[in-house]
Short mmCIF file of C-alpha atoms and ligand atoms in Angstrom, two decimals:
data_model
loop_
_atom_site.label_atom_id
_atom_site.label_comp_id
_atom_site.label_asym_id
_atom_site.label_seq_id
_atom_site.Cartn_x
_atom_site.Cartn_y
_atom_site.Cartn_z
CA MET K 604 -11.15 -15.99 -0.45
CA PRO K 605 -9.76 -17.46 -2.82
CA ALA K 606 -7.82 -15.67 -5.19
CA THR K 607 -8.24 -15.90 -8.85
CA VAL K 608 -4.94 -15.59 -11.53
CA ILE K 609 -4.84 -14.24 -15.09
CA ILE K 610 -2.47 -15.07 -17.07
CA GLY K 611 -1.46 -14.62 -21.32
CA THR K 612 -1.50 -18.75 -22.67
CA GLN K 613 0.25 -17.15 -26.21
CA TRP K 614 3.30 -15.18 -26.95
CA GLY K 615 1.41 -11.90 -24.81
CA ASP K 616 -0.94 -9.28 -25.97
CA GLU K 617 -3.77 -11.85 -25.41
CA GLY K 618 -6.33 -9.32 -24.20
CA LYS K 619 -4.99 -9.56 -20.57
CA GLY K 620 -5.82 -5.78 -20.15
CA LYS K 621 -9.05 -6.02 -20.93
CA VAL K 622 -10.81 -8.90 -19.14
CA VAL K 623 -8.98 -8.07 -16.49
CA ASP K 624 -10.67 -4.59 -15.97
CA LEU K 625 -14.25 -6.37 -16.57
CA LEU K 626 -13.18 -9.01 -13.83
CA ALA K 627 -12.29 -6.16 -11.74
CA ALA K 628 -15.58 -5.02 -11.13
CA ASP K 629 -16.31 -7.59 -8.96
CA ALA K 630 -13.13 -7.74 -7.49
CA ASP K 631 -11.05 -5.29 -4.40
CA VAL K 632 -7.83 -5.87 -4.94
CA VAL K 633 -5.96 -6.18 -8.38
CA VAL K 634 -2.40 -7.60 -8.36
CA ARG K 635 1.01 -7.19 -10.88
CA PHE K 636 2.88 -10.57 -9.99
CA HIS K 637 5.61 -10.33 -12.75
CA GLY K 638 6.90 -8.31 -16.10
CA GLY K 639 7.64 -4.65 -15.65
CA ASN K 640 6.75 -2.10 -18.61
CA ASN K 641 7.44 -4.58 -20.57
CA ALA K 642 3.73 -4.98 -21.43
CA GLY K 643 0.72 -2.39 -22.18
CA HIS K 644 -2.43 -3.99 -21.07
CA THR K 645 -5.25 -1.61 -23.23
CA LEU K 646 -8.59 -0.53 -21.55
CA VAL K 647 -10.86 0.98 -23.47
CA VAL K 648 -14.34 2.14 -21.86
CA ASN K 649 -16.25 5.13 -23.38
CA GLY K 650 -14.70 4.87 -26.24
CA GLU K 651 -11.38 5.91 -24.78
CA LYS K 652 -8.35 3.68 -24.48
CA THR K 653 -6.58 3.88 -21.96
CA VAL K 654 -2.54 2.16 -22.01
CA LEU K 655 -1.08 0.52 -19.23
CA ASN K 656 2.41 -0.59 -18.62
CA LEU K 657 2.56 -0.59 -14.61
CA VAL K 658 -0.89 0.35 -12.65
CA PRO K 659 -2.39 -3.16 -13.07
CA ALA K 660 -6.35 -2.88 -15.01
CA GLY K 661 -8.42 -1.99 -11.61
CA VAL K 662 -7.35 1.36 -12.07
CA LEU K 663 -9.96 2.64 -13.57
CA HIS K 664 -12.47 1.28 -10.64
CA PRO K 665 -12.52 3.62 -9.17
CA GLY K 666 -11.25 2.06 -5.25
CA ARG K 667 -10.21 -1.51 -6.43
CA ILE K 668 -7.17 -0.97 -4.27
CA CYS K 669 -4.28 -1.80 -7.28
CA MET K 670 -0.66 -3.22 -6.35
CA LEU K 671 2.74 -3.68 -7.98
CA GLY K 672 3.94 -6.55 -6.31
CA PRO K 673 6.96 -8.60 -5.69
CA GLY K 674 8.17 -9.93 -8.87
CA VAL K 675 7.29 -6.75 -10.62
CA VAL K 676 10.87 -5.03 -12.18
CA ILE K 677 9.47 -1.36 -11.80
CA ASP K 678 11.03 1.89 -13.62
CA PRO K 679 9.69 4.51 -11.25
CA GLU K 680 9.89 7.14 -13.90
CA ILE K 681 7.46 4.77 -16.11
CA LEU K 682 5.77 4.86 -13.23
CA VAL K 683 5.20 8.39 -11.90
CA GLY K 684 4.08 9.22 -15.94
CA GLU K 685 1.93 6.65 -15.89
CA ILE K 686 0.79 7.67 -12.09
CA GLU K 687 -0.05 11.29 -13.06
CA ALA K 688 -1.43 10.44 -16.46
CA LEU K 689 -3.54 8.58 -14.54
CA ARG K 690 -5.37 11.08 -12.02
CA ALA K 691 -4.93 13.72 -14.42
CA ARG K 692 -7.67 12.43 -16.39
CA GLY K 693 -9.66 11.99 -12.49
CA TYR K 694 -8.46 8.40 -12.01
CA LEU K 695 -6.15 7.72 -8.42
CA ALA K 696 -7.72 9.86 -6.80
CA GLU K 697 -6.56 8.14 -3.03
CA ASP K 698 -3.64 7.65 -1.92
CA ARG K 699 -4.30 4.21 -0.32
CA TRP K 700 -6.06 1.93 -4.21
CA LEU K 701 -1.92 2.45 -5.35
CA ARG K 702 0.70 0.35 -3.46
CA VAL K 703 3.90 -0.38 -4.32
CA SER K 704 5.37 -3.29 -3.57
CA ASP K 705 8.70 -1.97 -1.04
CA GLN K 706 10.50 -5.52 -2.24
CA ALA K 707 10.35 -5.22 -6.41
CA HIS K 708 13.38 -3.50 -8.21
CA LEU K 709 14.05 -1.06 -9.86
CA ILE K 710 14.66 -0.97 -13.77
CA LEU K 711 17.41 2.39 -13.55
CA PRO K 712 19.34 4.23 -17.25
CA TYR K 713 22.09 1.85 -17.26
CA HIS K 714 20.00 -1.33 -17.73
CA ARG K 715 17.31 0.46 -20.67
CA ALA K 716 20.90 1.29 -21.74
CA ILE K 717 22.60 -2.98 -21.75
CA ASP K 718 19.29 -3.70 -23.10
CA ASN K 719 19.33 -1.66 -26.17
CA ALA K 720 23.25 -2.31 -26.50
CA ARG K 721 23.07 -5.80 -26.22
CA GLU K 722 20.68 -5.67 -29.05
CA ARG K 723 21.93 -3.51 -30.92
CA MET K 724 25.29 -5.96 -30.48
CA ARG K 725 23.54 -9.22 -31.58
CA GLY K 726 22.58 -7.83 -35.18
CA ALA K 727 20.30 -10.27 -36.52
CA GLY K 728 19.55 -12.78 -34.01
CA SER K 729 18.49 -10.15 -31.49
CA ILE K 730 15.85 -11.52 -29.42
CA GLY K 731 14.38 -8.10 -30.00
CA THR K 732 13.25 -6.76 -26.92
CA THR K 733 11.35 -4.40 -25.69
CA GLY K 734 14.32 -2.23 -24.83
CA ARG K 735 12.32 -0.96 -21.36
CA GLY K 736 15.67 -3.35 -19.54
CA ILE K 737 13.76 -5.96 -17.63
CA GLY K 738 16.95 -8.92 -18.55
CA PRO K 739 19.02 -6.57 -16.82
CA ALA K 740 17.51 -5.48 -14.49
CA TYR K 741 15.87 -9.28 -13.18
CA GLU K 742 19.89 -10.35 -13.74
CA ASP K 743 20.88 -7.48 -10.99
CA LYS K 744 17.85 -9.42 -8.71
CA MET K 745 18.96 -12.17 -9.11
CA ALA K 746 22.79 -12.18 -8.42
CA ARG K 747 22.17 -9.92 -5.48
CA THR K 748 22.91 -6.21 -6.70
CA GLY K 749 19.89 -4.96 -7.32
CA ILE K 750 18.28 -2.05 -4.94
CA ARG K 751 14.20 -2.58 -4.56
CA VAL K 752 11.76 0.50 -4.23
CA GLY K 753 12.81 0.14 -0.52
CA ASP K 754 15.61 1.13 -0.54
CA LEU K 755 14.66 4.70 -2.14
CA PHE K 756 14.17 5.89 1.46
CA ASP K 757 17.21 4.75 2.80
CA GLU K 758 19.45 7.34 1.27
CA VAL K 759 22.90 6.55 2.02
CA GLY K 760 22.51 3.30 1.63
CA PHE K 761 20.53 4.13 -1.86
CA ARG K 762 23.13 6.24 -2.90
CA GLU K 763 25.94 3.58 -2.41
CA ALA K 764 24.12 0.39 -3.39
CA LEU K 765 23.71 3.41 -6.47
CA GLU K 766 27.09 4.60 -6.69
CA ARG K 767 28.67 0.18 -6.95
CA ASN K 768 26.20 -0.62 -9.53
CA VAL K 769 27.51 2.34 -12.32
CA ARG K 770 30.30 2.07 -11.29
CA GLU K 771 30.16 -1.34 -12.53
CA LYS K 772 27.84 -1.26 -15.44
CA ASN K 773 29.93 1.93 -17.42
CA ALA K 774 32.50 -0.45 -17.25
CA HIS K 775 30.36 -3.66 -19.16
CA LEU K 776 29.02 -0.32 -21.12
CA GLN K 777 32.82 0.98 -21.23
CA GLY K 778 34.51 -2.23 -22.70
CA LEU K 779 32.46 -5.51 -22.86
CA LEU K 780 29.43 -2.94 -25.30
CA GLY K 781 31.73 0.01 -27.28
CA GLU K 782 28.93 3.53 -24.86
CA ALA K 783 29.33 5.24 -23.29
CA PRO K 784 29.31 6.07 -19.71
CA LEU K 785 25.89 7.49 -18.39
CA ALA K 786 26.08 10.07 -15.33
CA PHE K 787 25.81 9.05 -11.68
CA GLU K 788 24.78 12.42 -10.40
CA GLU K 789 21.88 12.55 -12.55
CA ILE K 790 20.61 9.77 -12.17
CA LEU K 791 20.93 10.52 -8.13
CA ALA K 792 19.83 13.17 -8.64
CA ARG K 793 16.41 11.84 -10.49
CA ALA K 794 16.29 9.05 -8.86
CA ALA K 795 15.44 11.42 -5.50
CA ALA K 796 12.90 13.31 -7.24
CA TYR K 797 10.90 10.17 -7.65
CA ARG K 798 11.63 8.84 -4.12
CA GLU K 799 8.63 11.58 -3.08
CA ARG K 800 6.42 10.89 -5.35
CA LEU K 801 6.31 7.07 -5.18
CA ARG K 802 6.85 7.84 -1.23
CA PRO K 803 2.34 7.27 0.21
CA PHE K 804 2.00 4.74 -2.33
CA VAL K 805 5.01 2.43 -0.53
CA THR K 806 4.26 -0.34 1.48
CA ASP K 807 5.09 -4.91 2.53
CA THR K 808 2.10 -5.66 -0.60
CA GLY K 809 3.00 -9.11 0.73
CA ALA K 810 1.36 -8.34 3.77
CA GLU K 811 -1.16 -5.72 2.87
CA LEU K 812 -1.86 -9.11 0.17
CA ARG K 813 -1.84 -11.47 3.14
CA ALA K 814 -4.68 -9.52 5.07
CA ALA K 815 -7.56 -8.88 2.47
CA LEU K 816 -7.23 -12.22 1.52
CA ALA K 817 -7.90 -13.26 5.23
CA GLY K 818 -10.00 -10.85 5.15
CA GLY K 819 -12.39 -12.07 2.96
CA ARG K 820 -11.53 -10.01 -0.15
CA ARG K 821 -11.42 -11.01 -3.59
CA VAL K 822 -7.99 -10.88 -5.62
CA LEU K 823 -7.54 -11.29 -9.09
CA LEU K 824 -3.79 -12.08 -9.80
CA GLU K 825 -2.62 -10.30 -12.87
CA GLY K 826 0.04 -11.96 -15.53
CA ALA K 827 1.40 -10.36 -18.14
CA GLN K 828 3.56 -11.36 -21.31
CA GLY K 829 2.41 -14.71 -21.70
CA MET K 830 3.54 -18.76 -20.94
CA MET K 831 5.15 -18.85 -24.80
CA LEU K 832 7.06 -15.78 -23.27
CA ASP K 833 8.30 -17.63 -19.55
CA VAL K 834 11.77 -18.13 -19.36
CA ASP K 835 11.77 -21.16 -18.35
CA HIS K 836 8.90 -22.69 -20.45
CA GLY K 837 8.84 -20.88 -23.56
CA THR K 838 10.67 -20.41 -26.64
CA TYR K 839 14.10 -19.20 -24.86
CA PRO K 840 15.88 -17.57 -24.96
CA PHE K 841 13.19 -15.14 -26.92
CA VAL K 842 11.73 -14.43 -23.73
CA THR K 843 11.07 -12.56 -21.56
CA SER K 844 13.11 -12.70 -18.10
CA SER K 845 10.70 -14.17 -15.55
CA ASN K 846 8.18 -16.61 -15.08
CA CYS K 847 4.61 -15.98 -16.51
CA VAL K 848 2.85 -19.82 -15.80
CA ALA K 849 -0.80 -19.42 -12.96
CA GLY K 850 2.83 -20.87 -10.81
CA ALA K 851 4.02 -17.31 -10.34
CA ALA K 852 2.37 -15.76 -9.21
CA ALA K 853 2.05 -16.50 -5.41
CA ALA K 854 5.97 -15.54 -4.95
CA GLY K 855 6.02 -12.88 -7.39
CA ALA K 856 2.17 -11.38 -5.55
CA GLY K 857 3.40 -13.10 -2.27
CA VAL K 858 0.51 -15.17 -0.98
CA PRO K 859 1.28 -19.40 -0.61
CA PRO K 860 -0.11 -21.37 -3.81
CA ARG K 861 -3.37 -22.60 -1.73
CA ALA K 862 -4.84 -18.73 -2.06
CA ILE K 863 -4.93 -19.49 -5.35
CA GLU K 864 -8.13 -20.95 -6.70
CA ARG K 865 -9.06 -20.60 -10.26
CA VAL K 866 -6.91 -19.94 -14.06
CA VAL K 867 -8.35 -17.89 -16.50
CA GLY K 868 -6.32 -17.82 -19.10
CA ILE K 869 -7.05 -15.28 -21.84
CA ALA K 870 -6.26 -16.66 -25.67
CA LYS K 871 -6.99 -15.13 -28.71
CA ALA K 872 -8.28 -16.20 -31.84
CA TYR K 873 -5.36 -16.18 -33.46
CA THR K 874 -1.60 -16.23 -32.54
CA THR K 875 0.34 -12.84 -32.55
CA ARG K 876 3.91 -12.41 -32.07
CA VAL K 877 5.54 -8.95 -31.20
CA GLY K 878 10.01 -10.04 -31.71
CA GLY K 879 12.06 -12.36 -33.04
CA GLY K 880 11.74 -16.53 -32.41
CA PRO K 881 9.77 -19.20 -33.44
CA PHE K 882 6.54 -19.10 -34.25
CA PRO K 883 5.24 -21.57 -36.22
CA THR K 884 1.32 -20.49 -37.35
CA GLU K 885 2.53 -17.24 -38.81
CA LEU K 886 1.53 -16.28 -41.59
CA THR K 887 4.07 -13.89 -44.23
CA ASP K 888 1.70 -13.94 -46.88
CA ALA K 889 -1.06 -11.38 -47.90
CA LEU K 890 -3.49 -12.72 -44.59
CA GLY K 891 -1.20 -11.58 -42.10
CA ASP K 892 -1.18 -8.56 -43.17
CA ARG K 893 -5.28 -8.36 -43.66
CA LEU K 894 -4.91 -10.54 -39.38
CA ARG K 895 -2.54 -7.31 -38.35
CA ALA K 896 -4.63 -4.65 -39.75
CA ASP K 897 -7.99 -5.81 -38.98
CA GLY K 898 -6.54 -6.66 -35.29
CA ASP K 899 -5.18 -3.38 -35.32
CA GLU K 900 -2.23 -5.59 -33.40
CA TYR K 901 0.98 -3.29 -33.78
CA GLY K 902 2.92 -3.50 -30.01
CA ALA K 903 0.73 -1.11 -27.25
CA THR K 904 4.65 -0.04 -25.66
CA THR K 905 6.76 -0.27 -28.58
CA GLY K 906 3.98 0.60 -31.57
CA ARG K 907 6.16 -2.45 -33.27
CA PRO K 908 4.41 -4.87 -35.71
CA ARG K 909 2.80 -8.23 -34.43
CA ARG K 910 3.35 -11.41 -36.07
CA CYS K 911 0.30 -12.98 -36.47
CA GLY K 912 -0.77 -16.40 -37.59
CA TRP K 913 -3.47 -19.35 -36.76
CA PHE K 914 -4.92 -20.38 -33.58
CA ASP K 915 -2.27 -22.91 -32.26
CA ALA K 916 -3.51 -24.91 -30.24
CA VAL K 917 -0.80 -26.79 -29.45
CA VAL K 918 0.29 -23.81 -27.81
CA VAL K 919 -2.78 -23.01 -25.81
CA ARG K 920 -2.90 -26.07 -24.69
CA GLN K 921 0.42 -26.28 -23.38
CA ALA K 922 -0.38 -23.49 -21.21
CA VAL K 923 -3.23 -24.88 -20.03
CA VAL K 924 -1.23 -28.53 -19.16
CA LEU K 925 1.66 -25.41 -16.97
CA SER K 926 -1.17 -23.58 -15.70
CA ALA K 927 -3.78 -25.76 -14.61
CA VAL K 928 -6.38 -23.16 -16.28
CA ASP K 929 -10.08 -23.94 -15.57
CA GLN K 930 -10.87 -21.39 -17.89
CA LEU K 931 -10.84 -19.69 -21.11
CA ALA K 932 -10.94 -16.21 -21.74
CA LEU K 933 -11.27 -16.20 -26.13
CA THR K 934 -10.50 -12.85 -27.09
CA LYS K 935 -10.70 -10.89 -30.63
CA LEU K 936 -12.85 -13.49 -32.73
CA ASP K 937 -14.51 -10.41 -34.76
CA VAL K 938 -11.61 -10.48 -36.15
CA LEU K 939 -11.30 -13.36 -37.90
CA THR K 940 -14.70 -11.91 -39.93
CA GLY K 941 -14.18 -12.34 -43.97
CA ILE K 942 -11.51 -14.80 -43.58
CA ASP K 943 -13.19 -18.19 -45.29
CA PRO K 944 -11.85 -20.97 -44.31
CA LEU K 945 -10.05 -21.04 -41.02
CA ARG K 946 -7.13 -23.04 -40.05
CA ILE K 947 -6.40 -24.38 -36.91
CA CYS K 948 -3.08 -25.89 -35.98
CA THR K 949 -3.45 -29.17 -33.72
CA ALA K 950 -0.61 -30.96 -33.63
CA TYR K 951 3.32 -30.08 -35.22
CA ASP K 952 4.67 -32.66 -37.19
CA LEU K 953 8.24 -33.23 -35.65
CA ALA K 954 10.15 -36.16 -37.99
CA GLY K 955 6.98 -38.72 -38.20
CA ARG K 956 6.60 -38.32 -34.69
CA ARG K 957 3.50 -36.10 -33.85
CA LEU K 958 2.91 -33.40 -30.98
CA GLU K 959 0.26 -32.87 -29.03
CA LEU K 960 2.29 -30.58 -27.11
CA PRO K 961 5.88 -28.74 -27.58
CA PRO K 962 8.99 -29.82 -27.95
CA ALA K 963 11.39 -28.88 -24.63
CA GLY K 964 14.47 -28.03 -26.65
CA GLY K 965 15.41 -24.94 -28.82
CA ARG K 966 17.03 -26.72 -31.84
CA ALA K 967 13.21 -28.79 -32.76
CA TRP K 968 11.04 -25.80 -32.96
CA GLU K 969 12.73 -25.06 -36.07
CA ARG K 970 12.31 -28.54 -37.78
CA LEU K 971 8.37 -28.43 -36.61
CA THR K 972 6.10 -27.99 -39.89
CA PRO K 973 2.40 -27.46 -38.06
CA GLN K 974 -0.68 -29.98 -38.85
CA TYR K 975 -3.98 -28.00 -39.78
CA GLU K 976 -7.25 -28.40 -39.50
CA GLU K 977 -9.92 -26.19 -42.28
CA LEU K 978 -13.27 -24.65 -40.70
CA PRO K 979 -15.88 -22.54 -42.46
CA GLY K 980 -15.36 -19.10 -41.44
CA TRP K 981 -18.53 -16.54 -41.84
CA ARG K 982 -19.80 -12.85 -43.38
CA GLU K 983 -21.56 -11.87 -40.45
CA SER K 984 -21.01 -9.14 -38.14
CA LEU K 985 -20.19 -9.93 -34.34
CA ALA K 986 -21.06 -6.57 -33.36
CA GLY K 987 -24.74 -7.48 -32.04
CA ALA K 988 -23.83 -10.83 -30.31
CA ARG K 989 -24.08 -11.06 -26.26
CA THR K 990 -24.97 -14.43 -26.55
CA LEU K 991 -23.78 -17.78 -28.44
CA ASP K 992 -26.59 -18.32 -30.29
CA ASP K 993 -26.14 -15.15 -30.99
CA LEU K 994 -23.07 -16.21 -33.34
CA PRO K 995 -23.46 -17.38 -36.66
CA ALA K 996 -22.57 -20.93 -37.19
CA ASN K 997 -19.38 -21.34 -38.43
CA ALA K 998 -18.07 -19.04 -35.14
CA ARG K 999 -19.91 -20.10 -33.13
CA ARG K 1000 -18.75 -23.93 -34.09
CA TYR K 1001 -15.03 -22.68 -34.21
CA VAL K 1002 -15.02 -21.56 -30.62
CA ASP K 1003 -16.54 -24.99 -30.05
CA ARG K 1004 -13.61 -26.98 -31.68
CA LEU K 1005 -11.38 -24.51 -30.06
CA GLN K 1006 -12.47 -25.48 -26.75
CA SER K 1007 -12.21 -29.18 -27.95
CA LEU K 1008 -9.00 -29.06 -28.94
CA VAL K 1009 -7.10 -27.08 -25.57
CA GLY K 1010 -9.81 -28.92 -23.07
CA VAL K 1011 -11.00 -26.17 -21.41
CA PRO K 1012 -14.13 -23.99 -21.98
CA ALA K 1013 -14.37 -20.38 -22.61
CA ALA K 1014 -16.39 -18.00 -20.01
CA LEU K 1015 -16.52 -15.31 -22.32
CA VAL K 1016 -15.86 -14.38 -25.80
CA SER K 1017 -14.66 -11.22 -26.31
CA ILE K 1018 -16.50 -9.20 -30.01
CA GLY K 1019 -14.61 -6.13 -29.76
CA ALA K 1020 -11.93 -3.72 -27.46
CA GLN K 1021 -15.23 -2.57 -25.30
CA ARG K 1022 -16.10 -3.59 -22.35
CA ASP K 1023 -19.97 -3.99 -23.85
CA GLN K 1024 -18.48 -6.04 -26.48
CA THR K 1025 -18.60 -9.78 -24.71
CA ILE K 1026 -19.81 -12.74 -24.08
CA ARG K 1027 -20.57 -13.97 -21.22
CA VAL K 1028 -20.91 -18.26 -21.21
CA ARG K 1029 -20.49 -18.53 -17.85
CA ALA K 1030 -18.72 -17.17 -14.61
CA LEU K 1031 -15.78 -15.78 -14.10
CA SER K 1032 -15.12 -15.38 -10.87
P1 GDP A 1394 -2.79 -7.43 -23.35
O1 GDP A 1394 -1.65 -6.95 -23.44
O2 GDP A 1394 -2.83 -8.90 -23.53
O3 GDP A 1394 -3.31 -6.40 -22.48
O4 GDP A 1394 -3.42 -7.33 -24.67
P2 GDP A 1394 -3.18 -5.65 -25.65
O5 GDP A 1394 -3.72 -4.50 -25.19
O6 GDP A 1394 -1.75 -5.64 -25.26
O7 GDP A 1394 -3.31 -5.56 -27.20
C1 GDP A 1394 -4.89 -6.17 -27.22
C2 GDP A 1394 -5.08 -5.73 -27.77
O8 GDP A 1394 -6.69 -5.76 -28.32
C3 GDP A 1394 -6.12 -3.82 -27.07
O9 GDP A 1394 -5.38 -2.92 -28.14
C4 GDP A 1394 -7.33 -4.42 -27.02
O10 GDP A 1394 -8.04 -3.30 -27.42
C5 GDP A 1394 -7.58 -4.67 -28.23
N1 GDP A 1394 -9.15 -5.78 -27.40
C6 GDP A 1394 -9.52 -7.28 -27.27
N2 GDP A 1394 -9.85 -7.65 -26.77
C7 GDP A 1394 -10.25 -7.28 -27.92
C8 GDP A 1394 -11.89 -8.02 -29.25
O11 GDP A 1394 -12.60 -9.47 -28.58
N3 GDP A 1394 -11.67 -7.30 -30.65
C9 GDP A 1394 -10.98 -6.70 -30.97
N4 GDP A 1394 -11.74 -6.00 -32.04
N5 GDP A 1394 -9.83 -5.79 -30.61
C10 GDP A 1394 -10.02 -7.07 -28.58
P1 IMO A 1395 2.02 -8.52 -22.37
O1 IMO A 1395 2.03 -7.86 -20.71
C1 IMO A 1395 4.42 -9.15 -26.39
C2 IMO A 1395 8.64 -9.63 -25.52
C3 IMO A 1395 9.59 -8.57 -26.71
C4 IMO A 1395 10.61 -9.39 -26.94
C5 IMO A 1395 10.14 -10.67 -25.29
C6 IMO A 1395 11.98 -10.12 -24.60
O2 IMO A 1395 1.62 -7.08 -23.00
O3 IMO A 1395 1.29 -8.90 -23.59
P2 IMO A 1395 12.13 -7.93 -22.51
O4 IMO A 1395 11.96 -6.65 -23.74
O5 IMO A 1395 10.95 -8.51 -22.34
O6 IMO A 1395 13.06 -8.96 -22.39
O7 IMO A 1395 11.45 -8.43 -24.22
O8 IMO A 1395 9.63 -10.20 -25.04
N1 IMO A 1395 6.96 -8.55 -24.78
C7 IMO A 1395 6.44 -8.94 -24.56
N2 IMO A 1395 5.28 -9.87 -26.20
N3 IMO A 1395 3.83 -8.43 -24.75
C8 IMO A 1395 4.70 -8.37 -24.02
O9 IMO A 1395 3.85 -7.62 -22.57
C9 IMO A 1395 5.26 -8.44 -23.73
N4 IMO A 1395 6.07 -8.18 -23.02
C10 IMO A 1395 7.44 -8.53 -23.99
O10 IMO A 1395 8.61 -8.02 -27.29
O11 IMO A 1395 10.07 -10.83 -27.55
MG1 MG A 1396 0.23 -6.56 -24.60
#
């Protein structure tokens, strides 16, 4: 049974959490394959809100196996806290429902300290990271000095590696970033406490996942962030430190690319972005404020207000092309109710040239002019709609136009945060 990848097609926060939770009803295994607790995936089930930073969004379905793959970076303090919060609410009743890769890299306190100190130093030119230590942890992984989850269980080796890293990071923090050094013994003692709390979950997730696939299990590979935050294909350097395209799912989860059969791209019916960097369709006026208020566009992880703007078909088209997205899940259509007219960016103008896909270079982003098309809005509430035919004619027209502009059909249209506030157009997984 092949796997389905779910990715964000914009700058993150498209509603991946809601859609993965829906799809997980018909899945056996849900795997996060990259990123860390920079992600905040929100699920609203029976009126109760759950924000997941690390644990995959299948966790509210008892019996689903939730995995954190080798491509994820794990802050043990956050993971332990998340497991305990879920358990206190009756979820994750059995240890075997959560599997954590022994190959995943750890985020340790010095990663957070460096992330935040660098951002302070960059001042006005800061990336606007989540401050969770994501970049510095991936740097160590690539420099081959990182410490992995499995290393926690080799106490002598862990102590040695940690001591070496703390020494080097303290030199960096003090010498280059003007920060206070961190205490090795304190980091060691805290890590020792997490070791026992995490032990029941740590395993070779790749081997278990490949066996699950061979056994015909239905697998969802849950992306974090979004295509435009991809370290190679996004608006570099205003990106995160991992690949967010569907191509990253195989490596990050530890499955062959051919195991992936379907790619679902999540797209918000408008656009948001948190942090710095280019955003051609951004609305800095009252309409942007309205989208933020009506869409409750505040970061699930950091609480920061999200920048809001019109739907950008150039961006989503690029995600479709790069990840071979088969079907879209279009979210938050309800938030556009009452805005008339609506605009959609269909292309960019760059010095007289029409671009249907984004430019590769960072500089060009500053010189683009979005080209808009106007569509009439609607005033009727979408609350009761369960089929496309239930939508007001102009909402239907808006959805149809987005699909034709990005070149793939929407399999699902979301009109609210709850599970049942969903129009299922066709089978998704
Ligand atoms: P993710 O990071 O992609 O999982 O998205 P976030 O959870 O960060 O942000 C999406 C927000 O929109 C969450 O608060 C969801 O509960 C909410 N949401 C998801 N789908 C819809 C929808 O169709 N309509 C509305 N109004 N809210 C939605
Ligand atoms: P989910 O999975 C939106 C953004 C940060 C910043 C940039 C780099 O909830 O969609 P980092 O801490 O990763 O080094 O920050 O990436 N960012 C996100 N924006 N949603 C996310 O995750 C994000 N994860 C990182 O705001 O601009
Ligand atoms: Mg989010």
